[in-house]
Amino acid sequence: MLEPIPSPPSARPLAAVPQAHARRRPVPLGWALVLPALAFLAVFTYLPAGLVAAMSLFHWNLAGFGASQWVGLHHYAQLMNPISGFLQSLTVTAYYVGMMVPLSIALGLGLAWLLKGRGPRLTLWETFTRSAVFLPYITPAIATSIIWIFIFNPQFGLANAVLTALHLPALGWLTSTTWALPAVMINNLWHNVGFMVILFLAALSTVPQAVVEAAWMDGASAAETFWHVIRPHLSPVMLLAVILGTIQAMQTFGSIYQMTGGQFGGGGGPLNSTTTTAIYLYKSAFVYFHYGYGAAVGVVLFLVMLGVALAQKQIGERRTFYR
Amino acid sequence: MAQIEWDQVSKWFGPVAAVRDIRLTARDREFLVLLGPSGCGKTTTLRMAAGLEAPTAGRVLLGARDVTHVEPRDRDLAMVFQNYALYPHMTVYDNLAFGLKLRKTPPANIRRAVQDTAVRLGLESLLHRRPSELSGGQRQRVALGRAMVREPQAFLMDEPLSNLDATLRAETRVQLKALHAQLATTVVYVTHDQTEAMTLATRIVVMSGGVIQQVDTPEAIYDHPANQFVATFIGTPGMNMLPVLWTRADGQLAAVIGAQRLPLPPGLPWMRAAASSGHHGATLGVRPEHLRMSGAPDPATPSLKARIRLVEPMGHETLVHLDLDPDLTLVARTPDRWPNGNIPIWVSFDPRRLHVFDSVSQVAYEAV
Ligand SMILES: Nc1ncnc2c1ncn2[C@@H]1O[C@H](COP(=O)(O)OP(=O)(O)O)[C@@H](O)[C@H]1O
Ligand SMILES: [Mg+2]
């Protein structure tokens, strides 16, 4: 008969693991790594920006600082004079930005909602529709704007054909001081919405399905689930979309210039109704060759954009939920 | 009445049948556990009760009401998700209050209900934290609280303890059992952990491959497994399975196991069913704890000769792996300690402890 064997001896505790030494930061290497990027930025961004700021204080001559006449803040005083049209360009810009940002976000989010994958994998149709929506964004605005000029042709254009078919009055579109800017907006909504769609598709994909299902189980309707559960998950991207959308709208130039006849001398018409600050800047510097004045417009536009973005960030962050 | 019924429910995901022809009723106030290996269709079954998945065929009933096409929000069931699925942007308080707010409960009642639930689950000091500021165990309790606070008709739980460490899991298991006794509400609980199933369940539903294998009390499932799958899935280690051929010696039935012969006493309950099956053999099952080992043969009890291959000391018991033949192995579970090594040994068991399964259908022979 076999005997049961005794229990094994108890295990000894493990030796203490030595503490890792605090790591020293190799400062020179870090600087060496960022230097190329920094140099690039300095030469092609900060230096020209500084030059522009300096130029705005001169009656600028293309021959350089030596040939230019110091005028101090004279250009800035001119800007503030209503006769210069600068203040009106700010109003046009505000109207344009104020319409474009909410519209492109609403449209982008709506399309993203329709295009978000329903199954575990994207179907061919879903891939196709996503590409179709994104395609305009990667086409040059200058080129596609020509198509929109045809669409908005008051006599032969598609836009008026649609309005007429719906028994609505035809519009003058690009020849009308009221409808020229909305026509530009429609073009740019179509052109830029793909970017918003991509942002919101990414954001929607971060909403955990189980959390949405938990809300359904808790009794939330589709609308309540969107508002109380999905929307907070989107808030960081929403803030990003507002800031990027604002900057993009403020900088819009090519499509406006193209659609309002810039290539025939000027753009921004009819009667300055589409002269945003970006158009105003271009015309000051490169149509009227008033470089110093244009530089001053650029400086003010930069400051306005900076101020708006900072304000949006300040206000937005308080309403944003980060995980 | 909080009774949930699956009436001939099937669910296909494309070509894959996740669940086939489920006929099952979770009775009022019962703790029904769906148990089975990963991928056997437990979650799908639960989600169809919740309304998160639509059956391909069949009906789901709550009490007498057909809810097959009713939205989750109109079923008044609460679900505890495996990864808790708390609202990350809400405080614990708001997580608990959310369902009540949606139902337009008066604020004073919400406050009282949340407070009561928080006290019950020990969450009072955490009410103002976000889920990201909680430990796994705390999150799990918030998930439970969110389900409880609404006083739903029934709870659906999908592996709610699987993300906890072993100690916490054991503790929470006990709390869950006590909670069920207090709340007296129907619970349908999904797990792949048989300990959870055995300890919590009023009845266990064992599933495999989208098909229900057996529905019964934990004791009945353990003592009378309906088929070989249930017998080997329940119990750690699972039941020993020995393919045998029948033979007769001196008018007595005997099993030929490998090269050995084991005489069996007459009058065992399964014998008539085995005889009427017409098969020449069957599969014998015996639980590891029912094997007795001794260093010398006992002439009074028929026994099998084996060798010790490996010994796993567990502290409170020892698992002894035995070779009957090179390709016939057994595991025995004993409170005694045994030495490792290639040692000859004699194994016996009470023949009344035997489970006998049809060698083709793998179904247990019953007394006829
Ligand atoms: N949404 C789905 N799409 C495709 N197949 C699925 C889906 N959900 C589950 N399945 C499949 O159905 C089967 C059962 O899954 P599930 O119910 O999750 O099992 P369990 O919870 O028991 O692990 C598995 O084979 C799984 O791959
Ligand atoms: Mg599962």
XYZ file of C-alpha atoms and ligand atoms in Angstrom:
719
model
C 0.000 0.000 0.000
C 1.324 3.437 -0.909
C 1.609 6.128 1.680
C 0.320 9.650 1.016
C 3.327 11.984 0.701
C 3.909 15.062 2.896
C 3.098 18.589 1.772
C 5.875 20.506 -0.044
C 7.872 23.104 1.971
C 6.494 26.633 1.690
C 8.013 28.780 -1.045
C 10.560 31.464 -0.198
C 9.698 35.108 -0.992
C 11.277 36.505 -4.150
C 14.258 38.850 -3.881
C 13.359 42.546 -4.197
C 13.623 43.894 -7.750
C 16.100 46.808 -7.960
C 14.508 50.181 -8.804
C 15.070 51.496 -12.317
C 17.273 54.602 -12.478
C 15.559 57.842 -13.393
C 16.257 58.395 -17.081
C 18.114 61.545 -18.126
C 16.679 63.465 -21.058
C 19.084 63.758 -24.001
C 18.292 67.430 -24.723
C 20.661 68.038 -27.697
C 19.309 65.007 -29.557
C 15.743 66.265 -29.171
C 16.647 69.622 -30.657
C 18.541 67.957 -33.480
C 15.442 65.969 -34.350
C 13.062 68.928 -34.528
C 15.575 71.246 -36.179
C 14.818 70.407 -39.842
C 11.085 70.904 -39.339
C 11.720 74.039 -37.324
C 14.046 75.452 -39.976
C 11.483 74.746 -42.666
C 8.759 76.493 -40.696
C 11.011 79.428 -39.946
C 12.062 80.015 -43.540
C 8.726 79.435 -45.221
C 6.205 80.497 -42.587
C 7.475 82.647 -39.735
C 9.943 84.700 -41.742
C 7.442 85.634 -44.515
C 4.802 86.325 -41.858
C 7.194 88.665 -40.100
C 8.058 90.333 -43.395
C 4.373 90.890 -44.129
C 3.920 92.484 -40.707
C 6.862 94.769 -41.454
C 5.640 95.538 -44.986
C 2.304 96.716 -43.607
C 4.146 99.676 -42.052
C 5.578 100.850 -45.400
C 4.336 102.222 -48.636
C 5.884 99.181 -50.170
C 8.065 99.228 -53.246
C 8.985 95.902 -54.818
C 12.650 97.006 -54.807
C 12.798 96.400 -51.021
C 12.869 98.194 -47.686
C 15.397 100.783 -48.898
C 13.118 101.966 -51.689
C 9.959 101.874 -49.530
C 8.520 104.755 -47.581
C 7.760 104.389 -43.883
C 4.106 105.175 -43.187
C 3.674 103.724 -39.714
C 0.108 102.798 -38.879
C -1.319 104.789 -41.778
C -2.633 101.647 -43.541
C -4.380 100.497 -40.401
C -6.117 103.841 -40.113
C -7.245 103.498 -43.740
C -8.628 100.037 -42.994
C -10.858 101.430 -40.303
C -12.280 104.055 -42.666
C -15.625 102.732 -44.031
C -14.834 104.190 -47.449
C -11.988 101.684 -47.909
C -14.494 98.803 -48.024
C -12.472 96.721 -45.576
C -15.135 96.807 -42.891
C -17.733 95.757 -45.433
C -15.510 92.827 -46.425
C -15.473 91.753 -42.785
C -19.286 91.795 -42.783
C -19.393 89.676 -45.943
C -16.860 87.302 -44.396
C -18.893 87.041 -41.194
C -22.017 86.242 -43.204
C -20.159 83.668 -45.263
C -18.473 82.025 -42.256
C -21.616 82.217 -40.162
C -23.542 80.273 -42.780
C -20.818 77.877 -43.905
C -19.705 76.522 -40.529
C -23.098 75.387 -39.196
C -24.291 74.239 -42.614
C -21.195 72.212 -43.435
C -21.204 70.635 -39.965
C -24.908 69.765 -40.143
C -24.565 68.416 -43.662
C -21.329 66.582 -42.840
C -22.740 64.965 -39.726
C -25.963 64.052 -41.509
C -24.110 62.428 -44.389
C -21.714 60.661 -42.015
C -24.733 59.266 -40.181
C -26.149 57.934 -43.439
C -22.794 56.575 -44.579
C -21.649 54.970 -41.340
C -21.259 51.236 -41.733
C -24.184 49.173 -40.501
C -22.512 45.788 -40.567
C -19.225 44.397 -39.297
C -17.568 45.214 -42.623
C -18.094 47.922 -45.245
C -20.137 46.821 -48.221
C -19.068 47.749 -51.739
C -21.947 50.245 -51.875
C -20.836 51.896 -48.626
C -17.267 52.185 -49.884
C -18.521 53.669 -53.136
C -20.817 56.253 -51.523
C -18.091 57.302 -49.098
C -15.649 57.836 -51.952
C -18.289 59.705 -53.935
C -18.885 62.142 -51.091
C -15.187 62.666 -50.498
C -14.247 63.044 -54.174
C -15.117 66.772 -54.575
C -12.832 67.635 -51.685
C -9.783 66.360 -53.540
C -10.630 68.057 -56.821
C -9.207 71.555 -57.368
C -11.820 74.159 -56.450
C -10.692 76.370 -59.309
C -11.632 73.653 -61.804
C -14.939 72.602 -60.289
C -16.003 76.210 -59.834
C -16.223 76.492 -63.603
C -18.851 73.733 -63.567
C -20.779 75.693 -60.951
C -20.672 78.803 -63.121
C -22.577 76.798 -65.720
C -24.960 75.415 -63.129
C -25.765 78.909 -61.927
C -26.181 80.375 -65.393
C -29.461 82.322 -65.107
C -30.759 81.231 -68.516
C -29.360 77.771 -69.223
C -28.167 76.597 -65.806
C -29.276 73.537 -63.888
C -30.036 75.550 -60.742
C -32.754 77.601 -62.349
C -34.058 74.573 -64.221
C -34.588 72.866 -60.883
C -36.225 75.952 -59.369
C -38.532 76.291 -62.355
C -39.453 72.629 -62.191
C -40.405 73.172 -58.544
C -42.517 76.187 -59.579
C -40.157 78.533 -57.777
C -38.987 81.802 -59.288
C -35.697 81.632 -61.173
C -32.848 83.630 -59.629
C -30.091 85.806 -61.023
C -27.520 83.858 -58.968
C -24.030 85.171 -59.739
C -25.425 88.337 -61.320
C -27.469 89.154 -58.197
C -26.024 90.957 -55.165
C -28.374 88.867 -52.975
C -27.737 85.421 -54.473
C -24.115 85.526 -55.592
C -22.752 84.685 -52.130
C -25.301 81.876 -51.516
C -24.290 80.420 -54.894
C -20.666 80.443 -53.769
C -21.726 78.823 -50.497
C -23.523 76.009 -52.305
C -20.414 75.329 -54.368
C -18.186 75.274 -51.311
C -20.575 73.166 -49.232
C -20.523 70.585 -51.993
C -16.761 70.877 -52.292
C -15.829 70.761 -48.618
C -18.456 68.556 -47.022
C -16.390 65.427 -47.659
C -13.872 66.656 -45.131
C -16.549 67.030 -42.466
C -17.954 63.622 -43.389
C -14.559 62.016 -42.826
C -14.177 63.771 -39.469
C -17.604 62.689 -38.271
C -17.331 59.162 -39.670
C -14.206 58.749 -37.577
C -15.938 60.262 -34.559
C -19.022 58.078 -34.953
C -16.871 54.977 -35.133
C -15.513 55.761 -31.650
C -18.946 55.575 -30.043
C -19.062 52.154 -28.380
C -22.010 50.131 -29.667
C -22.664 48.670 -26.223
C -23.102 52.148 -24.722
C -25.669 52.977 -27.389
C -27.434 49.712 -26.675
C -27.356 50.471 -22.969
C -29.220 53.692 -23.707
C -31.849 51.800 -25.704
C -32.282 49.385 -22.823
C -32.601 52.373 -20.499
C -35.555 53.494 -22.597
C -33.993 56.114 -24.859
C -35.529 56.785 -28.276
C -33.301 57.169 -31.316
C -33.313 60.961 -30.896
C -32.643 60.762 -27.151
C -29.823 58.304 -27.750
C -28.273 60.665 -30.257
C -28.599 63.713 -28.034
C -27.636 62.264 -24.665
C -25.146 59.572 -25.613
C -23.777 59.935 -29.141
C -23.483 63.729 -29.281
C -21.252 63.961 -26.176
C -18.924 61.394 -27.749
C -18.697 63.623 -30.836
C -17.989 66.819 -28.930
C -14.176 66.884 -29.286
C -14.503 66.395 -33.044
C -17.330 68.931 -33.125
C -14.993 71.532 -31.606
C -12.300 70.612 -34.096
C -14.814 70.852 -36.947
C -15.945 74.304 -35.811
C -12.393 75.635 -35.581
C -11.140 74.061 -38.801
C -14.359 74.936 -40.632
C -14.081 78.555 -39.528
C -10.477 78.852 -40.615
C -11.223 77.180 -43.915
C -14.213 79.452 -44.547
C -12.245 82.589 -43.688
C -9.500 81.595 -46.092
C -11.796 80.664 -48.985
C -10.487 82.448 -52.021
C -10.151 80.471 -55.229
C -13.759 79.416 -55.690
C -15.144 82.875 -54.914
C -12.629 84.547 -57.168
C -13.330 82.127 -59.970
C -17.119 82.204 -59.756
C -17.376 85.973 -59.518
C -15.252 86.659 -62.542
C -11.860 87.254 -60.997
C -10.122 86.248 -64.190
C -11.793 89.168 -65.965
C -10.375 91.678 -63.518
C -11.410 91.835 -59.921
C -13.861 89.242 -58.640
C -15.836 89.751 -55.460
C -18.793 91.236 -57.311
C -21.403 92.098 -58.188
C -20.935 95.368 -56.306
C -18.552 93.847 -53.754
C -21.356 91.555 -52.555
C -18.929 88.617 -52.540
C -15.830 90.542 -51.514
C -14.729 88.645 -48.452
C -11.635 89.820 -46.634
C -9.534 87.264 -48.502
C -10.746 88.650 -51.843
C -10.242 92.183 -50.582
C -6.666 91.355 -49.594
C -5.876 89.860 -52.966
C -7.340 92.738 -54.890
C -5.548 95.342 -52.747
C -2.179 93.713 -53.244
C -2.327 92.143 -56.687
C -4.962 94.038 -58.613
C -4.273 97.535 -57.273
C -0.600 96.733 -56.441
C -0.951 98.331 -53.028
C 1.340 95.828 -51.303
C 1.768 97.540 -47.962
C -1.961 98.031 -47.609
C -2.628 94.403 -48.565
C -0.082 93.336 -45.958
C -1.995 95.321 -43.336
C -5.212 93.543 -44.373
C -3.376 90.238 -43.988
C -2.187 91.126 -40.507
C -5.676 92.115 -39.389
C -7.216 89.003 -40.985
C -4.652 86.893 -39.151
C -5.451 88.559 -35.834
C -9.187 88.142 -36.370
C -8.761 84.452 -37.196
C -6.522 83.921 -34.201
C -8.986 85.667 -31.919
C -11.966 83.726 -33.249
C -10.178 80.377 -32.977
C -9.034 81.094 -29.421
C -12.519 82.184 -28.406
C -14.014 79.053 -29.949
C -11.518 76.908 -28.137
C -12.174 78.643 -24.820
C -15.933 78.370 -25.107
C -15.891 74.957 -26.737
C -13.618 73.197 -24.283
C -16.022 73.823 -21.450
C -18.706 71.920 -23.350
C -16.442 69.175 -24.582
C -16.140 65.716 -23.117
C -12.730 64.098 -23.499
C -12.201 60.472 -22.623
C -45.443 38.477 -14.638
C -41.779 38.511 -15.507
C -41.545 35.381 -17.536
C -39.438 35.285 -20.683
C -40.121 32.688 -23.302
C -38.176 31.760 -26.415
C -40.571 29.983 -28.707
C -38.741 27.991 -31.405
C -36.279 30.815 -31.881
C -33.474 30.607 -34.418
C -30.926 33.201 -35.418
C -28.766 33.109 -38.509
C -25.918 35.468 -39.255
C -25.590 34.926 -42.976
C -24.646 31.280 -43.353
C -23.906 30.842 -39.623
C -26.640 29.538 -37.331
C -25.853 31.224 -34.013
C -28.900 29.748 -32.309
C -31.170 26.921 -33.502
C -34.749 26.289 -32.495
C -34.488 27.449 -28.904
C -37.500 26.514 -26.770
C -36.960 27.868 -23.327
C -38.817 29.676 -20.575
C -37.229 31.755 -17.853
C -39.804 31.434 -15.118
C -40.927 34.284 -12.903
C -38.278 35.140 -10.246
C -35.975 32.436 -11.497
C -32.188 32.823 -11.838
C -31.705 31.164 -15.213
C -28.109 30.682 -16.311
C -27.143 30.121 -19.938
C -23.912 28.140 -19.823
C -21.701 26.923 -22.631
C -18.361 27.378 -24.339
C -17.520 30.561 -26.228
C -19.438 30.944 -29.482
C -22.278 28.591 -28.537
C -24.944 31.286 -28.903
C -25.540 32.413 -25.302
C -25.144 36.118 -25.993
C -27.306 35.895 -29.103
C -30.068 34.194 -27.109
C -29.897 36.896 -24.445
C -29.826 39.739 -26.967
C -32.924 38.414 -28.667
C -34.736 38.608 -25.333
C -33.485 42.193 -24.983
C -34.605 43.121 -28.469
C -31.074 44.026 -29.532
C -31.116 41.189 -32.065
C -34.111 40.126 -34.125
C -34.779 36.380 -34.391
C -34.618 34.897 -37.873
C -37.467 32.593 -36.907
C -39.653 32.072 -33.859
C -41.123 34.349 -31.227
C -40.030 35.958 -27.981
C -42.674 36.424 -25.308
C -42.691 38.456 -22.107
C -45.389 36.928 -19.983
C -48.159 36.381 -22.487
C -47.121 39.322 -24.692
C -45.429 38.655 -28.013
C -42.506 41.114 -28.083
C -40.672 39.680 -31.086
C -40.991 42.982 -32.940
C -41.022 45.319 -29.943
C -38.191 47.844 -29.521
C -35.788 47.252 -26.598
C -36.977 50.457 -24.920
C -40.549 49.161 -24.771
C -39.688 45.829 -23.162
C -38.853 47.140 -19.683
C -35.891 44.824 -19.274
C -32.497 45.855 -17.938
C -29.203 44.583 -19.243
C -25.796 44.365 -17.590
C -23.134 44.277 -20.274
C -19.873 42.360 -20.126
C -17.753 45.506 -20.352
C -20.383 47.456 -18.349
C -21.081 49.995 -21.140
C -21.441 52.866 -18.674
C -22.038 56.339 -20.100
C -18.474 57.654 -19.934
C -19.462 61.335 -19.973
C -21.875 61.052 -17.074
C -21.242 60.850 -13.358
C -22.228 57.719 -11.483
C -25.316 59.586 -10.294
C -26.345 60.444 -13.845
C -25.597 56.941 -15.059
C -28.066 55.637 -12.506
C -30.599 58.406 -13.048
C -30.583 58.359 -16.859
C -33.295 55.730 -17.344
C -35.531 57.377 -14.748
C -35.086 60.816 -16.300
C -36.099 59.437 -19.695
C -39.260 58.113 -18.079
C -40.024 61.600 -16.725
C -39.897 60.347 -13.144
C -40.351 63.271 -10.703
C -36.915 64.573 -9.592
C -37.538 63.828 -5.932
C -38.295 60.199 -6.754
C -35.208 59.960 -8.925
C -33.055 61.251 -6.106
C -34.544 58.772 -3.666
C -34.250 55.813 -6.049
C -30.632 56.609 -6.940
C -29.763 57.116 -3.284
C -31.365 53.810 -2.269
C -29.576 51.891 -4.984
C -26.276 53.594 -4.197
C -26.580 52.633 -0.534
C -27.479 49.090 -1.398
C -24.417 48.692 -3.643
C -22.015 50.817 -1.575
C -21.736 53.534 -4.208
C -22.701 56.574 -2.061
C -19.213 58.051 -1.991
C -18.747 57.590 -5.741
C -21.868 59.326 -7.031
C -19.984 62.341 -8.359
C -17.259 60.433 -10.139
C -17.041 59.591 -13.804
C -16.699 55.934 -14.829
C -13.071 56.563 -15.816
C -12.333 57.356 -12.169
C -13.616 54.010 -10.916
C -12.003 50.601 -10.439
C -13.271 47.580 -12.345
C -15.278 46.334 -9.383
C -16.838 49.756 -8.816
C -17.812 50.034 -12.474
C -19.383 46.629 -12.276
C -21.486 47.767 -9.309
C -22.541 50.916 -11.170
C -23.627 48.754 -14.102
C -25.672 46.621 -11.722
C -27.082 49.733 -10.065
C -28.091 51.238 -13.380
C -30.066 48.071 -14.085
C -31.600 47.881 -10.595
C -32.639 51.471 -10.094
C -35.401 51.239 -12.688
C -36.952 48.154 -11.104
C -37.301 46.412 -14.466
C -39.397 43.323 -15.085
C -36.301 41.195 -15.505
C -32.515 41.432 -15.633
C -30.406 40.225 -18.507
C -26.728 39.814 -17.668
C -24.008 38.943 -20.164
C -20.935 37.641 -18.368
C -21.070 40.502 -15.852
C -18.233 39.126 -13.725
C -15.797 38.077 -16.414
C -13.770 41.301 -16.292
C -13.131 41.069 -12.548
C -10.139 39.408 -10.906
C -10.706 36.039 -9.248
C -11.144 37.300 -5.684
C -13.555 40.050 -6.627
C -15.438 37.689 -8.873
C -16.033 35.269 -6.003
C -17.176 38.115 -3.723
C -19.476 39.625 -6.302
C -20.951 36.233 -7.043
C -22.073 35.940 -3.448
C -23.466 39.494 -3.515
C -25.366 38.759 -6.712
C -26.955 35.718 -5.175
C -28.031 37.690 -2.111
C -29.287 40.503 -4.338
C -31.416 38.112 -6.360
C -32.961 36.744 -3.192
C -33.819 40.295 -2.053
C -35.087 41.605 -5.373
C -37.053 38.487 -6.276
C -36.874 39.340 -9.973
C -36.262 37.116 -12.959
C -32.619 37.034 -14.006
C -31.242 35.549 -17.204
C -27.512 35.275 -16.812
C -24.946 34.302 -19.432
C -21.627 32.784 -18.465
C -19.043 30.303 -19.637
C -17.920 29.758 -16.032
C -19.498 26.661 -14.579
C -18.751 27.714 -11.004
C -20.875 30.826 -11.509
C -23.564 28.718 -13.112
C -23.584 26.084 -10.374
C -23.567 28.576 -7.504
C -26.049 31.133 -8.849
C -28.566 29.252 -10.920
C -32.055 28.169 -10.093
C -31.792 26.275 -13.358
C -28.936 25.950 -15.823
C -29.321 25.868 -19.587
C -26.326 24.116 -21.123
C -25.770 25.150 -24.741
C -23.439 23.974 -27.464
C -23.297 24.880 -31.122
C -26.419 27.033 -30.865
C -28.474 24.150 -29.501
C -29.782 23.612 -25.970
C -28.267 20.437 -24.539
C -30.020 20.291 -21.180
C -32.114 22.473 -18.885
C -32.251 21.541 -15.238
C -31.223 22.428 -11.698
C -27.474 22.568 -11.049
C -27.617 19.367 -9.004
C -29.545 17.464 -11.649
C -27.208 18.690 -14.378
C -24.229 17.491 -12.393
C -25.703 14.196 -11.243
C -27.652 13.298 -14.380
C -26.038 14.867 -17.433
C -28.250 14.262 -20.436
C -25.417 13.609 -22.827
C -21.685 13.343 -23.182
C -21.218 17.044 -23.900
C -22.877 18.096 -20.659
C -21.039 15.378 -18.735
C -17.613 16.531 -19.894
C -18.371 20.280 -19.853
C -19.603 20.358 -16.250
C -17.120 19.539 -13.511
C -13.431 20.333 -13.283
C -11.959 18.186 -14.486
C -14.848 16.855 -16.557
C -16.213 13.340 -16.399
C -13.893 10.511 -17.504
C -15.117 8.870 -20.678
C -14.249 5.270 -21.552
C -15.383 3.597 -24.765
C -16.285 0.004 -23.935
C -17.556 -3.152 -25.605
C -20.123 -5.337 -23.877
C -19.458 -8.976 -23.120
C -21.100 -11.644 -20.957
C -19.345 -13.848 -18.416
C -21.191 -16.322 -16.182
C -24.500 -14.742 -17.297
C -23.299 -11.365 -16.024
C -22.728 -8.243 -18.115
C -19.140 -7.012 -18.258
C -17.460 -4.101 -19.977
C -14.305 -4.596 -21.978
C -12.107 -1.576 -21.447
C -8.936 -1.695 -23.453
C -7.424 -5.043 -22.629
C -9.268 -5.360 -19.313
C -12.640 -6.686 -18.348
C -14.852 -5.118 -15.715
C -17.776 -7.216 -14.466
C -20.921 -5.259 -13.657
C -23.565 -6.193 -11.090
C -27.046 -6.882 -12.482
C -29.994 -4.505 -12.114
C -28.368 -1.161 -12.929
C -30.996 1.314 -14.175
C -29.493 1.891 -17.633
C -29.008 -1.736 -18.584
C -32.287 -2.305 -20.385
C -31.870 0.803 -22.483
C -28.346 -0.289 -23.375
C -29.594 -3.733 -24.358
C -32.449 -2.415 -26.471
C -30.099 -0.038 -28.308
C -28.630 -3.076 -30.028
C -25.117 -1.574 -29.963
C -22.163 -3.768 -29.086
C -20.653 -1.084 -26.957
C -21.203 2.228 -25.236
C -19.296 5.014 -23.499
C -18.910 4.797 -19.747
C -18.625 7.994 -17.762
C -17.367 8.306 -14.233
C -16.605 11.495 -12.319
C -13.025 11.935 -11.095
C -14.141 12.154 -7.458
C -15.847 8.765 -7.711
C -12.655 6.913 -8.566
C -10.993 5.067 -5.709
C -7.326 4.156 -5.925
C -5.353 1.643 -3.975
C -1.860 0.262 -4.138
C -3.070 -3.351 -4.028
C -6.045 -5.105 -5.665
C -9.075 -5.718 -3.446
C -10.574 -9.138 -4.309
C -14.056 -8.009 -3.154
C -14.410 -5.100 -5.650
C -13.797 -5.407 -9.367
C -11.069 -2.969 -10.312
C -8.956 -1.830 -13.240
C -5.211 -1.864 -13.341
C -3.587 1.449 -14.193
C -0.357 3.440 -13.794
C 0.094 6.911 -12.365
C 1.308 9.188 -15.135
C 1.168 12.595 -13.475
C 0.082 14.083 -10.159
C -1.250 17.618 -9.760
C -1.349 18.644 -6.098
C -3.980 21.385 -5.605
C -3.658 21.739 -1.839
C -7.117 20.764 -0.726
C -7.127 17.847 -3.140
C -4.947 16.051 -5.631
C -5.601 15.311 -9.287
C -4.050 12.026 -10.353
C -3.745 11.308 -14.067
C -3.812 7.608 -14.798
C -3.021 5.497 -17.846
C -5.231 2.453 -18.316
C -3.745 1.796 -21.714
C -1.382 3.958 -23.705
C -4.411 5.695 -25.206
C -6.942 5.381 -22.387
C -6.497 7.863 -19.606
C -8.433 8.726 -16.474
C -8.293 11.544 -13.977
C -8.994 10.882 -10.337
C -9.705 13.483 -7.694
C -8.817 12.619 -4.158
C -8.227 14.360 -0.830
C -5.184 12.096 -0.315
C -1.746 12.925 -1.589
C -0.080 10.651 -4.101
C 3.520 10.485 -5.316
C 4.454 11.260 -8.889
C 5.957 8.504 -10.957
C 5.148 5.558 -13.103
C 3.548 3.557 -10.305
C 1.094 0.668 -10.772
C -2.240 1.145 -9.085
C -5.772 -0.331 -8.926
C -8.800 1.819 -9.688
C -12.347 0.990 -8.676
C -15.676 2.743 -8.367
C -19.219 2.133 -7.238
C -21.016 0.823 -10.373
C -24.101 2.839 -9.378
C -22.029 5.959 -10.011
C -21.565 5.036 -13.655
C -23.077 7.128 -16.439
C -23.587 5.272 -19.669
C -23.923 7.008 -23.022
C -25.054 5.670 -26.360
C -21.931 5.326 -28.465
C -23.622 6.806 -31.541
C -25.996 9.512 -30.278
C -23.890 10.272 -27.165
C -27.131 10.560 -25.184
C -27.288 9.102 -21.676
C -29.213 5.862 -21.260
C -32.081 6.385 -18.920
C -33.877 3.894 -16.709
C -36.728 2.276 -18.641
N -23.210 40.148 -35.238
C -22.786 38.948 -35.657
N -22.459 38.740 -36.939
C -22.048 37.520 -37.362
N -21.911 36.450 -36.573
C -22.206 36.583 -35.274
C -22.648 37.846 -34.741
N -22.868 37.683 -33.412
C -22.577 36.401 -33.140
N -22.179 35.734 -34.250
C -21.806 34.312 -34.327
O -22.809 33.570 -33.706
C -22.268 32.559 -32.886
C -22.755 32.711 -31.460
O -22.218 33.890 -30.913
P -22.523 34.373 -29.437
O -23.984 34.350 -29.211
O -21.837 35.651 -29.243
O -21.838 33.232 -28.573
P -21.434 33.233 -27.027
O -22.031 34.427 -26.357
O -21.981 31.938 -26.520
O -19.941 33.226 -26.988
C -20.775 32.657 -33.037
O -20.381 31.715 -34.005
C -20.547 34.043 -33.536
O -19.401 34.102 -34.349
Mg -20.998 35.974 -25.331
